[in-house]
Tab-separated table of C-alpha atoms and ligand atoms in Angstrom:
chain	number	residue	atom	x	y	z
A	31	VAL	CA	66.099	34.479	34.450
A	32	GLY	CA	63.713	36.881	36.153
A	33	TYR	CA	60.000	37.225	35.636
A	34	GLU	CA	58.806	39.948	33.273
A	35	LEU	CA	55.484	40.755	34.983
A	36	LEU	CA	54.720	41.184	38.685
A	37	VAL	CA	51.112	40.463	39.697
A	38	ALA	CA	49.530	41.026	43.120
A	39	CYS	CA	46.606	38.678	43.724
A	40	ASP	CA	44.993	36.929	46.679
A	41	LEU	CA	41.807	35.122	45.689
A	42	GLU	CA	41.566	33.207	48.991
A	43	GLY	CA	42.132	36.354	51.024
A	44	ASP	CA	39.286	38.171	49.288
A	45	SER	CA	36.510	38.496	51.870
A	46	HIS	CA	34.633	41.456	50.347
A	47	ARG	CA	31.230	39.795	49.803
A	48	PRO	CA	28.652	41.411	47.524
A	49	PRO	CA	24.915	41.481	48.130
A	50	PRO	CA	22.881	39.434	45.585
A	51	GLY	CA	22.767	40.930	42.099
A	52	HIS	CA	25.624	43.388	42.581
A	53	PRO	CA	28.000	43.519	39.554
A	54	GLU	CA	31.234	44.015	41.546
A	55	ILE	CA	31.951	40.413	42.544
A	56	PRO	CA	34.929	38.253	43.587
A	57	GLU	CA	34.712	36.354	40.280
A	58	ARG	CA	36.116	39.460	38.578
A	59	ALA	CA	39.590	38.838	39.997
A	60	VAL	CA	39.313	35.173	39.015
A	61	ALA	CA	38.400	36.174	35.444
A	62	ALA	CA	41.248	38.664	35.282
A	63	MET	CA	43.733	35.968	36.386
A	64	SER	CA	42.311	33.539	33.824
A	65	GLY	CA	43.146	36.097	31.132
A	66	ILE	CA	46.828	35.683	31.946
A	67	GLU	CA	46.566	31.944	31.415
A	68	ARG	CA	44.600	32.302	28.162
A	69	ALA	CA	47.137	34.719	26.773
A	70	GLY	CA	49.804	32.053	27.300
A	71	ILE	CA	52.023	34.341	29.375
A	72	LYS	CA	51.808	32.559	32.724
A	73	GLU	CA	55.496	31.633	32.641
A	74	ALA	CA	56.429	35.313	32.441
A	75	VAL	CA	54.415	36.197	35.553
A	76	GLU	CA	55.427	36.224	39.208
A	77	VAL	CA	52.315	36.258	41.412
A	78	PHE	CA	52.520	37.329	45.037
A	79	LYS	CA	50.032	37.700	47.869
A	80	PRO	CA	50.366	41.211	49.227
A	81	ARG	CA	50.606	42.318	52.829
A	82	LYS	CA	47.979	44.596	54.332
A	83	ALA	CA	48.608	48.319	54.139
A	84	SER	CA	49.202	50.082	57.448
A	85	LEU	CA	46.966	52.843	58.771
A	86	GLU	CA	49.816	55.277	58.223
A	87	GLU	CA	49.996	54.274	54.574
A	88	LEU	CA	46.238	54.793	54.079
A	89	LEU	CA	46.534	58.266	55.577
A	90	ALA	CA	48.642	59.341	52.580
A	91	VAL	CA	45.315	59.589	50.710
A	92	HIS	CA	42.461	59.093	53.190
A	93	SER	CA	41.313	60.841	56.361
A	94	ALA	CA	41.562	59.050	59.705
A	95	GLU	CA	37.812	59.638	60.213
A	96	TYR	CA	36.976	57.867	56.970
A	97	VAL	CA	39.269	54.904	57.677
A	98	ARG	CA	37.615	54.546	61.096
A	99	LEU	CA	34.128	54.694	59.564
A	100	LEU	CA	35.093	52.057	56.993
A	101	GLU	CA	36.496	49.724	59.640
A	102	ASP	CA	33.614	50.270	62.068
A	103	THR	CA	30.950	49.668	59.397
A	104	CYS	CA	32.589	46.381	58.429
A	105	ARG	CA	33.086	45.237	62.035
A	106	ALA	CA	29.420	46.058	62.732
A	107	GLY	CA	28.345	43.620	60.031
A	108	GLY	CA	28.515	45.709	56.875
A	109	GLY	CA	26.086	47.841	54.924
A	110	TYR	CA	26.038	50.525	52.261
A	111	LEU	CA	28.446	53.489	52.355
A	112	ASP	CA	26.759	55.099	49.349
A	113	PRO	CA	23.867	53.928	47.148
A	114	ASP	CA	26.233	51.691	45.082
A	115	THR	CA	28.951	50.851	47.550
A	116	TYR	CA	28.523	47.986	49.976
A	117	VAL	CA	30.779	46.538	52.631
A	118	SER	CA	30.602	43.138	54.285
A	119	PRO	CA	32.300	42.112	57.558
A	120	GLY	CA	35.529	41.168	55.732
A	121	SER	CA	35.695	44.185	53.423
A	122	PHE	CA	38.047	46.239	55.564
A	123	ASP	CA	40.671	43.483	55.528
A	124	THR	CA	40.273	43.074	51.761
A	125	ALA	CA	40.609	46.825	51.223
A	126	LEU	CA	43.837	46.760	53.250
A	127	LEU	CA	45.158	43.901	51.106
A	128	CYS	CA	44.337	45.820	47.892
A	129	ALA	CA	46.024	48.933	49.223
A	130	GLY	CA	49.034	46.930	50.382
A	131	GLY	CA	49.186	45.260	46.980
A	132	ALA	CA	49.123	48.605	45.183
A	133	ILE	CA	52.023	49.916	47.238
A	134	GLU	CA	53.933	46.640	47.107
A	135	ILE	CA	53.683	46.483	43.302
A	136	VAL	CA	55.527	49.759	42.858
A	137	SER	CA	57.928	49.243	45.764
A	138	ARG	CA	58.976	45.806	44.479
A	139	MET	CA	59.239	47.109	40.931
A	140	ALA	CA	61.388	50.023	42.083
A	141	SER	CA	64.103	47.605	43.152
A	142	GLY	CA	63.426	44.876	40.586
A	143	SER	CA	63.628	44.445	36.842
A	144	TYR	CA	60.047	43.717	35.777
A	145	LYS	CA	58.565	45.118	32.582
A	146	ALA	CA	55.268	45.858	34.284
A	147	GLY	CA	53.118	45.210	37.329
A	148	PHE	CA	49.427	44.407	37.705
A	149	LEU	CA	47.195	44.723	40.761
A	150	CYS	CA	44.752	41.880	40.115
A	151	MET	CA	42.475	42.602	43.067
A	152	ARG	CA	39.111	44.136	43.801
A	153	PRO	CA	37.170	46.212	44.720
A	154	PRO	CA	38.309	49.008	42.373
A	155	GLY	CA	39.584	52.295	43.780
A	156	HIS	CA	39.456	55.302	41.441
A	157	HIS	CA	36.131	56.729	42.715
A	158	ALA	CA	37.240	56.575	46.364
A	159	LEU	CA	37.637	60.102	47.718
A	160	PRO	CA	39.877	61.073	50.645
A	161	SER	CA	36.902	61.067	53.029
A	162	ARG	CA	34.291	58.965	51.271
A	163	ALA	CA	33.643	55.604	49.633
A	164	MET	CA	32.001	55.875	46.228
A	165	GLY	CA	31.101	53.871	43.135
A	166	PHE	CA	32.071	50.378	44.441
A	167	CYS	CA	35.430	51.839	45.632
A	168	LEU	CA	36.636	51.800	49.249
A	169	VAL	CA	40.308	52.785	49.069
A	170	ASN	CA	42.059	54.610	46.223
A	171	ASN	CA	44.649	51.987	45.304
A	172	VAL	CA	46.305	53.764	42.372
A	173	GLY	CA	46.381	56.973	44.392
A	174	LEU	CA	48.252	55.247	47.224
A	175	ALA	CA	50.812	53.818	44.792
A	176	ALA	CA	51.294	57.260	43.209
A	177	LYS	CA	51.718	58.890	46.632
A	178	TRP	CA	54.282	56.264	47.633
A	179	LEU	CA	56.317	57.085	44.534
A	180	GLU	CA	55.829	60.834	44.903
A	181	ASP	CA	57.140	60.656	48.476
A	182	ARG	CA	60.316	59.194	46.996
A	183	GLY	CA	60.793	62.071	44.576
A	184	GLN	CA	59.218	60.452	41.520
A	185	ARG	CA	57.064	62.160	38.896
A	186	VAL	CA	54.025	60.019	38.233
A	187	ALA	CA	51.482	59.999	35.402
A	188	ILE	CA	48.227	58.172	36.101
A	189	ILE	CA	46.391	57.186	32.917
A	190	ASP	CA	42.794	56.119	33.570
A	191	TRP	CA	41.098	54.235	30.729
A	192	ASP	CA	38.230	52.918	32.838
A	193	VAL	CA	34.928	53.916	31.170
A	194	HIS	CA	34.058	56.029	34.230
A	195	HIS	CA	35.845	59.198	35.247
A	196	GLY	CA	38.150	58.556	38.223
A	197	ASN	CA	36.862	61.455	40.281
A	198	GLY	CA	38.547	60.211	43.464
A	199	THR	CA	42.001	60.098	41.910
A	200	GLN	CA	41.499	63.451	40.188
A	201	ASP	CA	40.464	64.960	43.518
A	202	VAL	CA	43.534	63.656	45.363
A	203	PHE	CA	45.985	65.155	42.852
A	204	TYR	CA	44.029	68.155	41.515
A	205	SER	CA	46.471	70.770	42.837
A	206	ASP	CA	49.561	68.530	42.751
A	207	HIS	CA	51.983	69.297	39.902
A	208	ARG	CA	54.107	66.188	40.488
A	209	VAL	CA	51.321	63.704	39.736
A	210	MET	CA	49.507	63.980	36.405
A	211	TYR	CA	46.016	62.515	36.031
A	212	VAL	CA	44.733	61.801	32.493
A	213	SER	CA	41.379	60.134	31.883
A	214	THR	CA	39.293	58.981	28.927
A	215	HIS	CA	35.708	58.158	29.867
A	216	GLN	CA	32.106	58.080	28.756
A	217	TYR	CA	30.511	61.500	29.331
A	218	PRO	CA	27.974	62.635	30.386
A	219	PHE	CA	27.861	59.613	32.672
A	220	TYR	CA	28.552	58.424	36.208
A	221	PRO	CA	30.040	60.026	38.342
A	222	GLY	CA	29.329	63.304	36.502
A	223	THR	CA	32.825	64.821	36.612
A	224	GLY	CA	35.521	64.761	33.916
A	225	HIS	CA	34.640	67.640	31.579
A	226	TYR	CA	37.610	68.748	29.463
A	227	SER	CA	37.584	72.124	31.230
A	228	GLU	CA	38.752	70.372	34.447
A	229	VAL	CA	42.531	70.783	34.126
A	230	GLY	CA	43.773	71.100	37.710
A	231	GLU	CA	44.297	74.143	39.922
A	232	GLY	CA	47.047	76.110	41.655
A	233	ARG	CA	50.439	74.564	41.054
A	234	GLY	CA	48.612	71.542	39.626
A	235	TRP	CA	47.072	73.565	36.816
A	236	GLY	CA	47.628	71.641	33.577
A	237	THR	CA	48.415	68.282	35.179
A	238	THR	CA	44.826	67.042	35.068
A	239	VAL	CA	43.565	66.180	31.580
A	240	ASN	CA	40.104	64.860	30.734
A	241	VAL	CA	38.862	63.453	27.441
A	242	PRO	CA	35.076	63.001	27.687
A	243	LEU	CA	33.633	60.646	25.062
A	244	PRO	CA	30.006	60.178	24.007
A	245	ALA	CA	28.116	56.887	24.381
A	246	GLY	CA	28.811	54.698	21.361
A	247	THR	CA	32.447	55.764	20.999
A	248	SER	CA	34.298	53.018	19.104
A	249	GLY	CA	37.594	51.453	20.092
A	250	ALA	CA	39.169	53.116	17.073
A	251	ALA	CA	38.123	56.542	18.348
A	252	LEU	CA	39.373	55.682	21.839
A	253	ARG	CA	42.756	54.801	20.329
A	254	GLN	CA	42.708	58.074	18.432
A	255	ALA	CA	42.100	59.969	21.694
A	256	PHE	CA	45.125	58.205	23.169
A	257	GLU	CA	47.337	59.036	20.215
A	258	THR	CA	46.305	62.673	19.797
A	259	ILE	CA	45.744	63.789	23.411
A	260	VAL	CA	46.854	61.285	26.080
A	261	ALA	CA	50.245	60.458	24.579
A	262	PRO	CA	51.397	64.036	23.872
A	263	VAL	CA	50.393	65.411	27.304
A	264	VAL	CA	52.057	62.523	29.148
A	265	GLU	CA	55.160	62.712	26.971
A	266	ARG	CA	55.536	66.405	27.690
A	267	PHE	CA	55.077	65.783	31.442
A	268	SER	CA	57.952	63.300	31.193
A	269	PRO	CA	56.996	60.988	34.080
A	270	ASP	CA	59.358	58.676	35.933
A	271	TRP	CA	56.459	56.226	36.314
A	272	VAL	CA	53.229	55.513	34.449
A	273	LEU	CA	50.384	53.985	36.476
A	274	VAL	CA	47.293	52.848	34.621
A	275	SER	CA	43.822	52.754	36.164
A	276	ALA	CA	42.933	49.775	34.030
A	277	GLY	CA	39.217	49.282	34.038
A	278	PHE	CA	37.844	47.226	31.193
A	279	ASP	CA	34.261	48.487	31.255
A	280	ALA	CA	34.806	50.440	28.017
A	281	HIS	CA	34.479	46.998	26.363
A	282	ARG	CA	31.467	46.693	24.044
A	283	ASP	CA	30.086	43.753	26.076
A	284	ASP	CA	30.182	45.548	29.418
A	285	PRO	CA	26.722	45.741	31.004
A	286	LEU	CA	27.294	49.041	32.840
A	287	ALA	CA	28.434	51.389	30.051
A	288	MET	CA	28.074	52.194	26.355
A	289	LEU	CA	31.515	52.428	24.755
A	290	GLU	CA	32.471	49.936	22.040
A	291	ALA	CA	36.070	48.842	22.637
A	292	THR	CA	37.284	45.252	22.195
A	293	SER	CA	40.139	43.385	23.867
A	294	GLY	CA	42.096	44.066	20.654
A	295	ASP	CA	41.670	47.800	21.263
A	296	PHE	CA	42.988	47.420	24.826
A	297	TRP	CA	46.034	45.737	23.286
A	298	HIS	CA	46.670	48.956	21.333
A	299	LEU	CA	46.072	51.217	24.335
A	300	ALA	CA	48.562	49.131	26.318
A	301	ARG	CA	51.141	49.553	23.534
A	302	VAL	CA	50.708	53.328	23.763
A	303	VAL	CA	51.103	53.477	27.560
A	304	ALA	CA	54.073	51.087	27.451
A	305	GLN	CA	55.844	53.518	25.129
A	306	LEU	CA	55.123	56.408	27.488
A	307	ALA	CA	56.668	54.695	30.529
A	308	PRO	CA	60.385	54.523	31.238
A	309	SER	CA	61.636	50.931	31.164
A	310	GLY	CA	60.341	48.911	34.122
A	311	ARG	CA	58.209	51.792	35.387
A	312	LEU	CA	54.714	50.758	34.267
A	313	ALA	CA	51.988	49.313	36.505
A	314	PHE	CA	48.311	48.502	35.921
A	315	PHE	CA	45.640	48.629	38.628
A	316	LEU	CA	42.381	46.772	38.054
A	317	GLU	CA	39.399	49.124	38.214
A	318	GLY	CA	36.045	48.254	36.561
A	319	GLY	CA	35.041	45.627	34.002
A	320	TYR	CA	31.825	43.728	34.679
A	321	ASP	CA	31.494	41.252	31.821
A	322	LEU	CA	33.705	38.395	32.988
A	323	GLN	CA	34.622	37.129	29.512
A	324	ALA	CA	35.454	40.626	28.237
A	325	LEU	CA	37.482	41.253	31.376
A	326	SER	CA	39.463	38.045	30.977
A	327	LEU	CA	40.295	38.639	27.300
A	328	SER	CA	41.123	42.302	27.843
A	329	VAL	CA	43.494	41.665	30.765
A	330	GLY	CA	45.292	39.028	28.675
A	331	ALA	CA	45.583	41.358	25.687
A	332	THR	CA	46.827	44.244	27.848
A	333	LEU	CA	49.573	42.259	29.547
A	334	ALA	CA	50.569	40.476	26.319
A	335	ALA	CA	50.965	43.891	24.667
A	336	VAL	CA	53.426	44.892	27.381
A	337	LEU	CA	55.475	41.828	26.451
A	338	SER	CA	55.213	42.785	22.735
A	339	LEU	CA	53.210	39.633	21.993
A	340	PRO	CA	50.534	39.835	19.268
A	341	TYR	CA	47.711	38.360	21.407
A	342	ARG	CA	44.507	40.062	20.288
A	343	PRO	CA	41.634	37.655	20.985
A	344	GLU	CA	39.157	40.034	19.352
A	345	GLN	CA	39.731	42.319	16.363
A	346	PRO	CA	40.474	45.924	17.192
A	347	SER	CA	37.520	47.971	16.022
A	348	SER	CA	37.981	49.761	12.716
A	349	ALA	CA	34.797	51.819	12.571
A	350	PRO	CA	35.640	55.436	13.349
A	351	GLY	CA	32.251	55.946	15.000
A	352	THR	CA	30.767	59.277	15.938
A	353	ALA	CA	33.204	60.506	18.596
A	354	GLN	CA	35.467	62.589	16.325
A	355	PRO	CA	33.753	65.926	17.040
A	356	ALA	CA	33.944	65.311	20.813
A	357	ILE	CA	37.640	64.430	20.623
A	358	GLU	CA	38.318	67.470	18.425
A	359	ARG	CA	36.484	69.770	20.867
A	360	ALA	CA	38.496	68.486	23.833
A	361	LYS	CA	41.733	68.713	21.841
A	362	ARG	CA	41.046	72.270	20.690
A	363	HIS	CA	40.157	73.419	24.211
A	364	LEU	CA	43.282	71.843	25.702
A	365	GLU	CA	45.411	73.468	22.987
A	366	ASP	CA	43.725	76.851	23.483
A	367	VAL	CA	44.487	76.928	27.205
A	368	GLY	CA	47.999	75.584	26.675
A	369	VAL	CA	47.621	72.197	28.376
A	370	LEU	CA	48.145	70.282	25.130
A	371	VAL	CA	51.057	71.201	22.901
A	372	SER	CA	50.698	69.022	19.834
A	373	ARG	CA	53.745	67.484	18.278
B	487	ZN	ZN1	34.317	51.891	35.680
């Protein structure tokens, strides 16, 4: 009997060391792994330690100049690549392991029979631009996995439910019609991008979709955004693969943002994305999530949902909240320009 979930993780190999007080810490990957145990699904999970990505693989998304700068800064002892984004001497090796893990998840799944994959590694990747580190992110992990699949003729939808807009991922695929990028995020907020009028350009027009949500948006409203906007645009795109930028900083306990989701809400979001993915073609990539308890519970709920198990450690939120007008505005705009064709 095969395993149902494939998880890339290497806690011992993680040598990306934060400066004191920084929220993006190695304990995040530990907490995420503990969520799998709490959810009681450990027996369904195959965990592997990934190989490092090659330079050639990184160049599918990043410039050679940037990769050199990243390596040189680490080798020189570390420092800050932007006001939020640090590297330590071991960060380059850790970034290569994350990138290798991202690619290995989808390449192993392509020839296996898993229900889903999960990159349980940090730092996150969705703010990383082709030529620049940003927002705790060094290498765009989900972008590398999507490129690997695209190079093999696959249509890929990236769904980003991290509370921040994944500007790096959007940038990589903005004019690419074979990779769709769909994001829900707090707005206006860091990094500043992700207005609903950003819908792609050139041949990629219509394959970028943004659903900006005001501070205070409830989990119920987030679920509504998934059901009324995310699901129909992805369904119409008809992807061969669905990759999820799974940050859990939209949780109500997260210290960095102001959305109000619970782990029970993430369970529902995971059910939606699982229905959008062809069988065995669904992978999650850890992005943000800075409250360790919330992260642990939410990872467990997400992966349990993929296995159709009713593990919801916290109630899904029922309050509709105040986000309805914002969701309606985004929906109407996307319908008006023809990006969203409602069912
Ligand atoms: Zn985030």
